[in-house]
XYZ file of C-alpha atoms in Angstrom:
673
model
C 10.823 62.955 -53.603
C 7.345 63.594 -52.196
C 5.668 60.958 -50.052
C 4.005 58.191 -52.023
C 0.982 56.415 -50.576
C 1.206 52.705 -49.876
C -1.258 51.787 -52.659
C 1.071 53.356 -55.263
C 4.366 52.516 -53.571
C 3.615 48.794 -53.407
C 1.757 48.524 -56.707
C 2.647 45.173 -58.344
C 5.099 45.329 -61.261
C 5.011 41.642 -62.164
C 2.240 39.103 -62.694
C 3.500 37.107 -59.718
C 3.030 40.094 -57.394
C -0.709 40.381 -58.082
C -2.649 38.761 -55.228
C -5.790 36.728 -55.735
C -5.986 36.827 -59.568
C -4.116 33.671 -60.541
C -6.771 32.678 -63.083
C -5.994 35.868 -65.029
C -2.226 36.056 -64.657
C -1.626 32.413 -65.585
C -3.786 32.733 -68.714
C -2.036 35.912 -69.864
C 1.446 34.482 -69.284
C 0.590 31.370 -71.285
C -0.792 33.536 -74.082
C 2.435 35.564 -74.139
C 4.542 32.420 -74.249
C 2.491 30.918 -77.111
C 2.203 34.211 -79.000
C -1.622 34.233 -78.832
C -2.068 37.977 -78.472
C -5.602 39.353 -78.824
C -6.323 42.807 -80.134
C -8.858 43.628 -77.395
C -9.149 42.829 -73.673
C -11.831 43.659 -71.113
C -10.846 43.485 -67.433
C -13.871 43.690 -65.129
C -14.433 43.264 -61.417
C -14.545 44.881 -57.986
C -12.747 48.159 -57.285
C -9.096 48.069 -56.246
C -8.349 44.457 -57.167
C -5.744 45.007 -59.906
C -7.538 45.553 -63.231
C -5.530 48.587 -64.359
C -2.380 47.176 -62.752
C -2.549 43.985 -64.805
C -3.254 46.049 -67.924
C 0.014 47.949 -67.334
C 1.961 44.772 -66.610
C 0.578 43.216 -69.804
C 1.627 46.348 -71.745
C 5.144 46.041 -70.289
C 5.293 42.366 -71.223
C 4.111 43.067 -74.790
C 6.601 45.907 -75.468
C 9.532 44.495 -73.483
C 12.750 44.728 -75.546
C 14.025 41.358 -74.282
C 12.600 38.195 -75.791
C 10.997 35.478 -73.712
C 13.556 32.835 -72.740
C 16.558 35.149 -72.792
C 18.913 35.626 -69.878
C 17.265 38.868 -68.760
C 13.753 37.518 -69.373
C 13.514 33.769 -68.767
C 9.696 33.803 -68.429
C 6.828 35.830 -69.863
C 7.238 38.349 -67.028
C 8.553 41.788 -68.115
C 12.258 42.328 -67.499
C 11.664 45.697 -65.748
C 15.109 46.981 -66.824
C 14.712 47.887 -70.495
C 13.698 51.368 -71.608
C 10.167 50.291 -72.555
C 9.462 48.689 -69.176
C 10.921 51.658 -67.327
C 8.886 54.220 -69.294
C 5.639 52.295 -68.913
C 6.238 51.924 -65.167
C 6.852 55.673 -64.857
C 3.816 56.477 -67.007
C 5.621 58.422 -69.771
C 5.711 55.837 -72.584
C 4.844 57.234 -75.995
C 3.213 54.111 -77.371
C 1.149 53.215 -74.257
C -1.712 55.707 -73.957
C -3.829 55.504 -70.809
C -7.152 57.327 -71.182
C -9.663 58.169 -68.464
C -12.875 57.169 -70.215
C -14.980 58.902 -67.564
C -13.888 62.306 -68.904
C -13.088 61.345 -72.511
C -16.314 59.549 -73.203
C -17.776 61.394 -76.179
C -17.778 60.497 -79.840
C -15.291 63.272 -80.715
C -12.611 61.874 -78.387
C -13.130 58.347 -79.756
C -12.836 59.639 -83.327
C -9.499 61.228 -82.475
C -8.382 57.943 -80.925
C -9.479 56.043 -84.010
C -7.589 58.419 -86.344
C -4.408 58.206 -84.231
C -4.619 54.402 -84.186
C -3.837 54.258 -87.906
C -0.241 55.370 -87.377
C 2.569 52.985 -86.514
C 4.032 53.025 -82.983
C 6.882 55.472 -82.497
C 9.395 52.956 -81.118
C 7.827 49.895 -79.512
C 6.223 46.876 -81.093
C 2.599 47.703 -80.171
C 0.568 50.849 -79.696
C -1.559 50.104 -76.665
C -4.646 52.016 -75.477
C -5.742 51.475 -71.860
C -9.302 52.774 -71.325
C -10.041 53.061 -67.602
C -13.717 53.122 -66.488
C -14.706 52.063 -69.998
C -18.381 51.699 -69.114
C -18.617 55.520 -69.057
C -18.155 55.732 -72.833
C -21.367 56.606 -74.650
C -23.084 54.220 -77.031
C -22.399 56.501 -79.969
C -18.693 56.539 -79.118
C -18.638 52.734 -78.843
C -20.314 52.494 -82.238
C -17.580 54.710 -83.684
C -14.998 52.288 -82.293
C -16.669 49.113 -83.550
C -15.017 48.999 -86.962
C -11.552 49.512 -85.483
C -12.195 46.735 -82.926
C -13.467 44.342 -85.586
C -10.596 44.847 -88.052
C -7.806 46.574 -86.139
C -4.298 47.221 -87.453
C -1.740 44.632 -86.396
C 0.038 47.094 -84.127
C -3.043 48.176 -82.112
C -4.192 46.577 -78.824
C -7.115 47.881 -76.733
C -7.404 47.169 -72.992
C -10.602 48.263 -71.199
C -10.946 48.206 -67.405
C -14.426 48.532 -65.899
C -16.454 47.794 -62.798
C -19.701 47.472 -64.787
C -19.129 45.233 -67.812
C -22.867 44.934 -68.445
C -22.894 48.612 -69.515
C -20.503 47.888 -72.375
C -22.457 47.000 -75.546
C -22.552 43.337 -76.431
C -21.135 44.117 -79.890
C -17.978 45.421 -78.215
C -17.723 42.603 -75.675
C -18.000 39.954 -78.380
C -14.913 41.396 -80.116
C -12.704 41.286 -76.994
C -11.403 38.711 -74.545
C -13.221 39.199 -71.264
C -11.442 38.493 -67.943
C -13.590 38.658 -64.805
C -11.523 39.474 -61.708
C -12.321 38.062 -58.271
C -12.496 39.882 -54.963
C -9.246 39.382 -53.055
C -9.568 36.857 -50.242
C -9.077 37.864 -46.643
C -6.002 35.665 -46.201
C -4.332 37.203 -49.278
C -4.986 40.758 -48.081
C -3.785 39.844 -44.581
C -0.569 38.381 -45.983
C 0.124 41.515 -48.045
C -0.557 43.827 -45.105
C 1.713 41.799 -42.853
C 4.575 42.047 -45.343
C 4.079 45.783 -45.918
C 4.013 46.429 -42.156
C 7.388 44.722 -41.803
C 8.913 46.692 -44.677
C 7.532 49.985 -43.355
C 8.717 49.338 -39.804
C 5.225 49.328 -38.251
C 4.364 47.329 -35.122
C 0.885 45.910 -35.751
C -0.758 43.066 -33.864
C -2.754 40.395 -35.636
C -6.096 41.841 -34.515
C -5.301 45.232 -36.051
C -4.222 43.710 -39.354
C -7.332 41.522 -39.445
C -9.510 44.570 -38.869
C -7.771 46.391 -41.740
C -8.206 43.382 -44.026
C -11.916 43.099 -43.195
C -12.373 46.841 -43.776
C -10.935 46.397 -47.271
C -13.992 44.261 -48.175
C -12.132 42.338 -50.857
C -10.264 45.402 -52.221
C -6.503 45.505 -51.773
C -6.347 49.209 -52.556
C -9.008 50.040 -49.925
C -7.156 48.035 -47.284
C -3.867 49.804 -48.087
C -5.551 53.216 -48.005
C -7.017 52.533 -44.547
C -3.651 51.201 -43.361
C -1.930 54.339 -44.612
C -4.394 56.458 -42.645
C -4.030 54.279 -39.530
C -0.227 54.569 -39.581
C -0.509 58.357 -39.770
C -2.736 58.460 -36.666
C -0.925 55.754 -34.671
C 1.175 56.534 -31.589
C 4.956 56.193 -32.016
C 7.054 54.123 -29.634
C 10.835 53.952 -30.107
C 10.437 55.519 -33.509
C 8.006 52.864 -34.771
C 4.251 53.421 -35.253
C 2.088 51.035 -33.210
C -1.276 49.866 -34.556
C -3.957 48.338 -32.350
C -7.570 47.360 -33.023
C -9.224 49.961 -30.772
C -7.379 52.821 -32.457
C -8.393 51.545 -35.916
C -12.051 51.201 -34.890
C -12.074 54.742 -33.579
C -10.484 55.926 -36.819
C -13.069 54.168 -38.994
C -16.017 55.112 -36.789
C -17.011 51.502 -36.106
C -17.767 49.588 -32.921
C -16.445 46.175 -31.891
C -18.580 43.186 -32.784
C -18.632 42.288 -29.095
C -21.370 44.929 -28.771
C -23.581 43.109 -31.265
C -22.854 39.828 -29.520
C -24.117 41.427 -26.301
C -27.268 42.640 -28.065
C -28.045 39.146 -29.347
C -27.514 37.702 -25.868
C -30.060 40.217 -24.524
C -32.460 39.263 -27.339
C -32.065 35.608 -26.392
C -32.816 36.477 -22.754
C -35.897 38.531 -23.728
C -34.403 41.641 -22.106
C -35.744 44.611 -24.041
C -34.413 47.157 -21.533
C -30.844 45.940 -21.970
C -31.137 46.111 -25.772
C -32.331 49.725 -25.644
C -29.636 50.609 -23.085
C -26.829 49.313 -25.306
C -28.292 51.096 -28.335
C -28.526 54.335 -26.326
C -24.867 54.079 -25.307
C -23.779 53.561 -28.915
C -25.841 56.463 -30.234
C -24.826 58.832 -27.441
C -21.185 58.083 -28.280
C -21.759 59.704 -31.680
C -22.179 56.583 -33.829
C -24.438 56.885 -36.839
C -27.605 54.724 -36.758
C -27.075 53.830 -40.425
C -23.479 52.744 -39.767
C -24.544 50.679 -36.737
C -27.318 49.013 -38.740
C -24.855 48.263 -41.539
C -22.410 46.634 -39.109
C -25.182 44.679 -37.414
C -26.384 43.378 -40.784
C -22.875 42.130 -41.578
C -22.609 40.500 -38.162
C -25.983 38.767 -38.524
C -24.943 37.533 -41.962
C -21.816 35.995 -40.411
C -23.994 34.370 -37.721
C -26.291 32.859 -40.354
C -23.317 31.458 -42.290
C -21.795 30.129 -39.068
C -25.083 28.379 -38.245
C -25.368 26.870 -41.724
C -21.728 25.793 -41.812
C -21.940 24.280 -38.326
C -19.190 26.417 -36.783
C -19.170 25.892 -33.028
C -18.728 28.451 -30.260
C -15.045 27.472 -30.016
C -14.467 28.130 -33.719
C -14.357 24.439 -34.609
C -15.040 23.397 -38.218
C -14.103 26.901 -39.411
C -11.728 25.657 -42.078
C -12.294 24.865 -45.725
C -15.574 26.005 -47.216
C -16.775 27.548 -43.953
C -13.768 29.838 -43.764
C -14.200 30.809 -47.403
C -17.818 31.815 -46.774
C -17.110 33.900 -43.696
C -13.904 35.739 -44.717
C -13.301 37.027 -41.189
C -10.576 36.468 -38.614
C -10.455 33.479 -36.291
C -11.616 35.542 -33.304
C -14.611 36.848 -35.215
C -15.447 33.322 -36.393
C -15.601 32.150 -32.787
C -17.747 35.145 -31.837
C -20.164 34.470 -34.707
C -20.308 30.818 -33.663
C -21.248 31.752 -30.090
C -24.061 34.032 -31.242
C -25.323 31.484 -33.769
C -25.548 28.816 -31.066
C -28.236 30.851 -29.248
C -30.770 30.737 -32.081
C -32.106 28.524 -34.817
C -31.393 29.046 -38.482
C -34.951 30.247 -39.064
C -34.706 32.866 -36.302
C -31.365 34.198 -37.523
C -32.793 34.518 -41.023
C -35.725 36.538 -39.678
C -33.362 38.748 -37.679
C -31.306 39.427 -40.791
C -34.432 40.257 -42.785
C -35.644 42.722 -40.116
C -32.295 44.507 -39.891
C -31.945 44.675 -43.674
C -35.348 46.381 -43.846
C -34.322 48.697 -41.005
C -31.071 49.625 -42.762
C -32.993 50.317 -45.954
C -35.502 52.540 -44.132
C -32.793 54.583 -42.420
C -31.790 55.996 -45.803
C -34.936 58.079 -46.164
C -36.275 58.441 -42.598
C -35.813 61.640 -40.629
C -35.786 60.168 -37.106
C -33.088 57.561 -37.704
C -32.532 56.909 -34.006
C -36.147 55.882 -33.431
C -36.225 53.546 -36.417
C -32.958 51.907 -35.363
C -34.282 51.321 -31.826
C -37.546 49.986 -33.265
C -35.616 47.542 -35.438
C -33.776 46.208 -32.374
C -37.021 45.824 -30.414
C -38.517 43.824 -33.274
C -35.786 41.226 -32.733
C -36.977 40.765 -29.138
C -40.610 40.558 -30.207
C -39.858 37.913 -32.818
C -38.878 35.560 -30.013
C -42.359 35.869 -28.502
C -44.334 35.049 -31.626
C -45.575 31.600 -32.525
C -45.872 30.820 -36.223
C -49.204 29.598 -37.562
C -47.648 26.223 -38.405
C -46.846 25.540 -34.756
C -50.360 26.497 -33.647
C -51.938 24.231 -36.265
C -49.582 21.389 -35.363
C -51.255 21.205 -31.915
C -54.713 20.554 -33.341
C -55.973 16.968 -33.125
C -56.056 15.033 -36.379
C -59.371 13.440 -37.332
C -59.547 9.662 -37.407
C -61.799 9.736 -40.449
C -63.497 12.101 -42.848
C -65.227 14.705 -40.681
C -64.994 12.569 -37.503
C -62.905 13.772 -34.529
C -60.544 11.406 -32.776
C -62.035 10.376 -29.415
C -59.566 10.904 -26.569
C -61.534 9.204 -23.805
C -63.685 11.059 -21.303
C -60.884 13.625 -20.829
C -61.576 15.207 -24.224
C -62.866 18.757 -24.190
C -66.662 18.809 -24.780
C -68.171 21.440 -27.030
C -70.514 23.809 -25.192
C -74.118 23.477 -26.261
C -77.597 24.536 -25.179
C -79.554 22.767 -22.402
C -80.722 19.233 -22.999
C -84.240 17.961 -22.404
C -82.830 15.059 -20.406
C -80.850 15.434 -17.234
C -79.102 12.072 -17.173
C -78.329 9.501 -19.826
C -76.760 6.089 -19.322
C -73.869 5.537 -21.708
C -71.176 2.935 -22.063
C -67.672 4.369 -21.624
C -65.543 4.510 -24.773
C -62.352 2.548 -25.064
C -59.289 4.492 -23.824
C -57.243 6.176 -26.573
C -53.611 7.291 -26.549
C -53.024 10.370 -24.385
C -51.112 12.328 -26.999
C -53.089 14.487 -29.384
C -50.137 15.761 -31.420
C -49.855 14.864 -35.092
C -47.336 12.361 -36.337
C -44.975 15.150 -37.396
C -44.387 18.635 -35.993
C -41.986 20.906 -37.890
C -40.981 22.641 -34.654
C -40.378 19.558 -32.504
C -36.615 19.633 -33.028
C -36.119 23.357 -32.358
C -36.011 23.454 -28.560
C -34.524 26.931 -28.446
C -37.777 28.695 -29.375
C -39.139 30.787 -26.530
C -42.632 30.506 -25.209
C -44.911 33.096 -23.659
C -44.035 34.161 -20.134
C -46.001 32.444 -17.415
C -47.534 35.728 -16.266
C -48.724 36.874 -19.677
C -52.441 37.442 -19.505
C -52.869 37.265 -23.257
C -51.348 33.805 -23.687
C -53.737 31.619 -25.688
C -54.972 28.577 -23.840
C -53.669 25.748 -26.016
C -53.688 23.104 -23.312
C -56.599 20.719 -23.040
C -59.047 21.866 -20.329
C -59.905 19.740 -17.364
C -62.033 16.684 -18.160
C -65.735 16.609 -17.492
C -66.328 15.112 -14.039
C -68.077 11.757 -14.340
C -69.301 9.143 -11.940
C -68.746 5.544 -12.888
C -69.959 2.379 -11.263
C -69.716 -1.199 -12.439
C -72.802 -3.318 -12.942
C -73.004 -7.022 -13.384
C -75.705 -7.164 -16.013
C -77.244 -4.985 -18.645
C -80.674 -6.149 -17.509
C -80.030 -4.484 -14.157
C -80.043 -1.041 -15.731
C -83.199 0.928 -15.263
C -84.062 3.804 -17.500
C -83.686 7.147 -15.799
C -86.513 9.628 -15.720
C -85.776 12.803 -17.694
C -85.419 15.968 -15.656
C -88.021 18.648 -16.004
C -86.315 21.196 -18.214
C -88.806 23.576 -19.866
C -86.815 24.224 -23.102
C -85.494 22.061 -25.900
C -81.815 21.822 -26.913
C -79.434 19.683 -28.996
C -78.891 16.093 -27.870
C -76.266 15.146 -25.311
C -73.936 13.752 -28.014
C -72.860 17.356 -28.617
C -71.829 17.730 -24.974
C -69.732 14.641 -24.393
C -67.746 12.424 -26.780
C -69.972 10.091 -28.787
C -70.457 6.728 -27.198
C -72.670 3.737 -27.521
C -76.083 4.335 -25.969
C -77.697 1.587 -23.897
C -81.402 1.268 -24.702
C -84.156 0.111 -22.458
C -83.634 -3.381 -21.074
C -84.832 -6.267 -23.145
C -85.487 -9.845 -22.034
C -82.571 -11.535 -20.382
C -82.457 -14.141 -23.156
C -81.124 -11.423 -25.515
C -77.904 -11.315 -23.500
C -76.665 -14.871 -23.050
C -73.414 -13.822 -21.356
C -73.802 -10.632 -19.288
C -70.744 -8.425 -19.562
C -69.335 -6.117 -16.941
C -69.487 -2.514 -18.255
C -68.819 0.979 -16.950
C -71.770 3.378 -16.724
C -71.045 7.134 -16.938
C -73.696 9.401 -15.438
C -73.404 13.129 -16.116
C -75.675 15.681 -14.473
C -76.254 18.311 -17.138
C -79.254 20.262 -15.875
C -77.395 21.377 -12.742
C -74.875 23.504 -14.689
C -77.082 24.898 -17.484
C -78.829 28.251 -17.288
C -82.426 28.042 -18.465
C -83.567 31.049 -20.481
C -86.970 32.546 -19.975
C -89.676 30.724 -21.955
C -91.286 32.387 -24.961
C -94.480 31.358 -26.649
C -94.418 30.001 -30.164
C -96.629 32.869 -31.397
C -94.236 35.470 -29.965
C -91.279 33.615 -31.490
C -92.908 33.592 -34.926
C -93.819 37.282 -34.660
C -90.255 38.149 -33.569
C -88.776 36.133 -36.459
C -91.066 37.938 -38.929
C -90.058 41.329 -37.558
C -86.393 40.290 -37.783
C -86.868 39.382 -41.442
C -88.598 42.697 -42.227
C -85.883 44.769 -40.498
C -83.040 42.835 -42.155
C -84.522 43.216 -45.636
C -84.982 46.956 -45.069
C -81.351 47.330 -44.108
C -80.162 45.243 -47.053
C -82.120 47.430 -49.480
C -80.524 50.579 -48.034
C -77.029 51.653 -49.115
C -73.964 51.067 -46.890
C -75.953 49.188 -44.216
C -74.790 45.649 -44.988
C -72.849 45.312 -41.724
C -75.880 46.335 -39.680
C -78.069 43.888 -41.599
C -75.633 41.020 -40.894
C -75.430 41.934 -37.224
C -79.228 41.974 -36.768
C -79.641 38.807 -38.832
C -77.315 36.978 -36.418
C -79.016 38.496 -33.349
C -81.746 36.885 -31.219
C -85.114 38.729 -31.359
C -87.564 38.379 -28.453
C -90.868 40.086 -27.563
C -91.275 40.719 -23.845
C -94.360 42.771 -22.966
C -94.265 45.974 -24.994
C -90.526 45.680 -25.780
C -88.845 44.146 -28.803
C -85.479 43.047 -27.371
C -82.667 42.361 -29.850
C -79.759 40.461 -28.286
C -76.816 41.116 -30.612
C -73.368 39.508 -30.621
C -71.594 42.880 -30.794
C -69.716 44.390 -27.873
C -70.865 47.503 -26.119
C -68.300 49.539 -28.065
C -69.001 48.065 -31.488
C -72.820 48.088 -31.283
C -73.345 51.871 -31.879
C -70.682 51.801 -34.598
C -72.253 48.947 -36.594
C -75.918 49.717 -35.920
C -75.626 53.483 -36.226
C -78.354 56.114 -35.947
C -79.278 55.855 -39.621
C -79.612 52.064 -39.448
C -81.768 52.363 -36.321
C -84.092 54.805 -38.096
C -84.475 52.383 -40.997
C -85.344 49.535 -38.607
C -87.924 51.612 -36.703
C -89.562 52.714 -39.964
C -89.746 49.094 -41.162
C -91.318 48.026 -37.844
C -93.965 50.745 -38.089
C -94.827 49.645 -41.634
C -95.171 46.085 -40.361
C -97.663 47.163 -37.680
C -95.283 46.818 -34.749
C -94.858 50.522 -34.043
C -96.176 50.103 -30.504
C -93.239 47.909 -29.549
C -90.209 49.617 -28.066
C -86.969 48.587 -29.843
C -84.187 47.707 -27.392
C -80.700 46.820 -28.756
C -78.634 44.786 -26.310
C -74.848 44.277 -26.624
C -73.412 40.786 -26.493
C -71.585 39.375 -23.486
C -68.515 37.178 -23.277
C -70.671 34.184 -22.386
C -72.979 34.798 -25.320
C -70.065 35.179 -27.693
C -68.540 31.943 -26.476
C -71.818 30.092 -26.873
C -72.577 31.607 -30.275
C -74.218 29.067 -32.468
C -73.187 28.693 -36.085
C -75.731 29.305 -38.775
C -77.900 26.359 -39.517
C -76.571 24.179 -42.296
C -78.378 21.530 -44.218
C -77.644 18.053 -42.937
C -75.107 16.260 -45.126
C -74.029 19.464 -46.905
C -70.435 20.571 -47.339
C -70.884 23.274 -44.698
C -72.256 20.760 -42.199
C -69.266 18.482 -42.783
C -66.919 21.430 -42.364
C -68.562 22.314 -39.053
C -67.983 18.775 -37.810
C -64.256 18.784 -38.619
C -62.103 18.907 -35.418
C -59.704 21.528 -36.786
C -62.616 23.847 -37.623
C -64.153 23.328 -34.203
C -60.825 24.049 -32.506
C -60.378 27.226 -34.561
C -63.889 28.357 -33.650
C -63.178 27.818 -29.998
C -59.795 29.582 -29.988
C -60.405 32.486 -32.352
C -64.213 32.824 -32.258
C -64.168 32.015 -35.989
C -67.128 31.845 -38.316
C -67.524 29.888 -41.558
C -68.714 32.194 -44.323
C -67.864 30.358 -47.554
C -67.473 26.631 -48.132
C -66.342 25.352 -51.536
C -67.323 21.770 -52.301
C -64.745 20.474 -54.788
C -66.540 17.152 -55.144
C -69.454 18.709 -57.077
C -67.465 18.908 -60.315
C -66.413 15.276 -60.242
């Protein structure tokens, strides 16, 4: 007899031999014992899990010549010795017709089946039709079979096996009993492979059998097919084939998961060069980028499940539900636990999402190697990013509506223009708690998140700058304070309350009787004029003329097409008249200035200036500097308006300082109340 593959040689012949489908076999055996035989069955589920096998066993049990409870057949299992059981097992029974519905799917074939179904069985009790891949039958053919399924002859039984039950019309499914098969568990496949290896005389270690069971992916037939191939390629020692894990991996074209564990360790250590080196070694060895990405996705999925289930690096707590979720060997469970311990659940989820997208892109990209390497580098870069939530969690929380929380004299002052007074006597505010973090930070628990390297020049400065240097001296009485003379500063600017935290101002001394009990206070004196650059003075007439010219030029740009950006840039600029030059100090960089205010916009501005009678002035456009950009003043807002309140909020001020932000639209939700 010719060689028979393992999947056919060890095909179950009894309900008890079917692995992992107890919910189906028990139900069918009870139905046979009670005589509750349906005229139509649908067996659906994953490939290679026993759908057609159970259909054949059920046909043997229905047409078995021996009655249930007899000496040869004590249970509902087929006896396997009568002529009917033997013929069905060999596939030459007259009354059990097995049809490949993938090739006999048309309405003509179904009509022939329907006409033949009217005749009585030749010898057995039932005429049974087994339709394999039933979802391939056309809708017209199913409609031709509906009447026979609804009112079938007593001797007809239909059994349909399919992997896609949703493709079978609902009218057909409602007339049949539907059994949904489960994927075979890893332990059941491993047990079957271990028994077959013993019967076949194959020396296989536990690691090799586990690798075969995992490669089956829930399909017993797939696992047996791979085992058959592995035995054929295995070396023979003392007349017995020897299976080991490395030989099976080479046969299947896969790599050990230890490689992916090494990649994740390099990702945790922020070592991009090592990640690319490992990927280069795998690709140079002839491995497909798509296959590597597929394996890495499966490994990351196991790491996520291990993190959720709380499986430790030693494989602890890998029993029960955790083992059911992973469906991998004990060694692989420990490996997944070690990799999961390096990252948080959120990071592992992001890694899995990136590799899933990479695996999807490899299907239609030409340079698969480059996209695979890019996907691995993204994992390293994800460790360097800070989510917006963590950045916002470091902002101070206001003590009241629109009022920042005062953190003593160490709080960072907001930069403002020069003040008309050089010194001001102020009482020191009460000390506040040193911490500026909110009551809750969603990232406080996750200590494994990486931060920027210490040498990174682009790291945002989130720490609080050094406090403003102050000089304090105690005095015994308020009456002893003398008002300080204001320094001679030729320009006006916002008050000092914008420079230092707000504090109670001490006014000129009043009669001593107003203070019955003098208190000892701290006086903070800050020299402001020494550190403020004084711009060149400009007459009020020149300022008004420059403002009028700015208005004329901006309106001309707004009326022109596609010059809105230039109009906004010149509206935010500072216009000054110095001699015969009209100097426009913009906030744009040297690179962006000619791009925003292009040649066409400059022509429009010059024409508008000539019409306004300022043609003699030479227009000079100046780019902004870093200092000017940092000291950029927000647009004036009406006092008490929603925009003014928004500008006073500490979170808005912090965002302006960090990101050079600008408020463009403010929605006041209180207006509709």
